[in-house]
Amino acid sequence: MALFGTDGVRGLANGPLTADLALTLAQATAVVLGQGRIAEARRAAGKRLTAVIGRDPRISGHFLSAAVEAGLASSGVDVLDAGTLPTPATAFLIGDIDADFGVMISASHNPAPDNGIKIFARGGVKLPDVVEQRIEEAMSGPKLQPTGGAVGRVIRFADAEDRYVIHLLASLPHRLDGLHVVVDCAHGAASGVSPETFRNAGAKVTVIGADPDGININEGVGSTHLRGLAAEVVRVGADIGIAHDGDADRCLAVDADGNVIDGDQIMAILAVSMKQRGVLREDTLVATVMSNLGLHRAMAEHGIRVETTAVGDRYVLERMNEGGFSLGGEQSGHVIMSRFATTGDGVLTGLHLCAEMARTGKSLAELASVMTVFPQVLVNVRGVERARAEDADVQDAVARASAALGLGGRVLLRPSGTEPMIRVMVEATTQDEAERIAGELAEVVRG
């Protein structure tokens, strides 16, 4: 079974994800990412390679980051320990200081017992599949074992947070003066940096979910639990609520009435704004197959083309890089603004969403009305192999449902990449119709 998933190595800390594995993975990373023209030139000049390490506040991050630091330093890599910071902050810092690579210890929106190791290449970009495969193979091969003064140092990255905050503030097209924002930090990596940045941008800030204790990350708060944020926005009379996940690479929002604004709606708002300001490259937005039909229609009405990818922010980013596009993301709130970030950045996204409110003087509800959200129903049919989606009776049922929906909806069957399951997604003009057709298709898939 492959060690790397769609977003690094992830699993139960001290279960499959042990300190030994983290140390060996770090040693193998030093071997593979220590190759290449730039790395060889640095060594020829008598310099050691440099890596940035960040983590979210879950308790297992302490021993895992220590193991990664040990693996890198024992391989002759100098480590800059940035402490607790969002994943996009770690990615940014790698490029900002011209480090050779970096590592983020986080399991994102997963519960506290889980953790993960995400590896970024030079420039703060995610690794291609082929490089991840080389690292996995190198784990069973020889390690770098320098001695004496050639071993690496572990150094505290003292101004890591300040660099990131300055970068975020410099990206803003408009200050946030006059806005009241509730920020839900999911008891995660953004608990310090996100409220600080929103305040520095001029907003009045109310904070929830910003008391991490190592085990409460994502627990009833953050982008996967929006009810508390919605209630707080209404209670304090705020203009907008911003929700992050544990490592703050996501952003979802709620408007002044507590209505959820998802990633598709956020992308629609940002895309229209960026086109108006002449900064939406090729007038194109990159989204996944799961994005709502309403997003496609709204973009067409504003002369914006939508490029569609498989589910996963890495595939969105790959297409953005291939086409030189400036905006992309997922319904879940992973939004990538390539002018300022190499990965999804929930703090950056929230700031720019608020900046558009301040720039236009419109409420979030008014801005979100650019897109009509089609009712969307997702049914997970478990215990079914992926090949079932290609069977003739299933394909016939999908064709009939698609014909019945016409231009008023769509059908998508998507096999899971990790378990025997097929996801049936239906969008329609009414919730009842979407639920009925999804139920009927799910029964056909079950066979």
Short mmCIF file of N, CA and C in Angstrom, two decimals, residues 50 91 95-96 115 136 151 160 261 263 265 271 308 377 385 392 415 433 445:
data_model
loop_
_atom_site.label_atom_id
_atom_site.label_comp_id
_atom_site.label_asym_id
_atom_site.label_seq_id
_atom_site.Cartn_x
_atom_site.Cartn_y
_atom_site.Cartn_z
N THR A 50 18.82 23.71 3.59
CA THR A 50 17.96 24.29 4.63
C THR A 50 16.52 23.83 4.43
N ALA A 91 4.46 26.85 3.66
CA ALA A 91 4.75 26.86 2.22
C ALA A 91 5.31 28.21 1.79
N GLY A 95 9.57 29.51 0.25
CA GLY A 95 9.95 30.37 -0.86
C GLY A 95 10.53 31.69 -0.41
N ASP A 96 10.02 32.22 0.69
CA ASP A 96 10.44 33.55 1.14
C ASP A 96 11.91 33.59 1.53
N ASN A 115 -2.53 12.51 12.72
CA ASN A 115 -1.58 13.54 12.31
C ASN A 115 -1.08 13.20 10.92
N GLU A 136 9.56 7.45 -1.02
CA GLU A 136 9.12 6.20 -0.39
C GLU A 136 10.13 5.08 -0.65
N VAL A 151 27.01 17.91 10.23
CA VAL A 151 25.62 17.61 10.58
C VAL A 151 24.82 18.92 10.62
N ALA A 160 9.11 33.95 11.89
CA ALA A 160 8.29 33.24 10.91
C ALA A 160 6.89 33.83 10.81
N ILE A 261 -21.73 30.30 3.40
CA ILE A 261 -21.20 30.62 2.08
C ILE A 261 -20.05 29.65 1.82
N GLY A 263 -17.23 27.15 -0.52
CA GLY A 263 -16.08 27.46 -1.35
C GLY A 263 -16.44 27.86 -2.76
N GLN A 265 -19.15 29.49 -3.72
CA GLN A 265 -19.63 30.88 -3.67
C GLN A 265 -18.49 31.86 -3.45
N ALA A 271 -13.69 35.54 -8.21
CA ALA A 271 -13.46 35.52 -9.66
C ALA A 271 -14.04 36.75 -10.33
N THR A 308 -12.19 22.33 -15.37
CA THR A 308 -12.59 21.35 -14.38
C THR A 308 -11.54 20.26 -14.21
N VAL A 377 -27.21 16.73 -3.79
CA VAL A 377 -27.33 15.58 -2.89
C VAL A 377 -26.22 14.60 -3.22
N GLU A 385 -17.39 -2.03 -5.66
CA GLU A 385 -16.10 -1.79 -6.32
C GLU A 385 -16.25 -0.72 -7.40
N ALA A 392 -23.15 -1.53 -17.68
CA ALA A 392 -24.12 -1.01 -18.63
C ALA A 392 -25.40 -0.52 -17.96
N PRO A 415 -16.13 6.99 -8.18
CA PRO A 415 -15.61 5.95 -7.28
C PRO A 415 -14.60 6.52 -6.30
N GLU A 433 -36.32 16.77 -5.93
CA GLU A 433 -35.94 16.08 -7.17
C GLU A 433 -34.53 15.52 -7.06
N VAL A 445 -26.87 1.36 -8.43
CA VAL A 445 -25.46 1.08 -8.19
C VAL A 445 -25.30 -0.10 -7.25
#
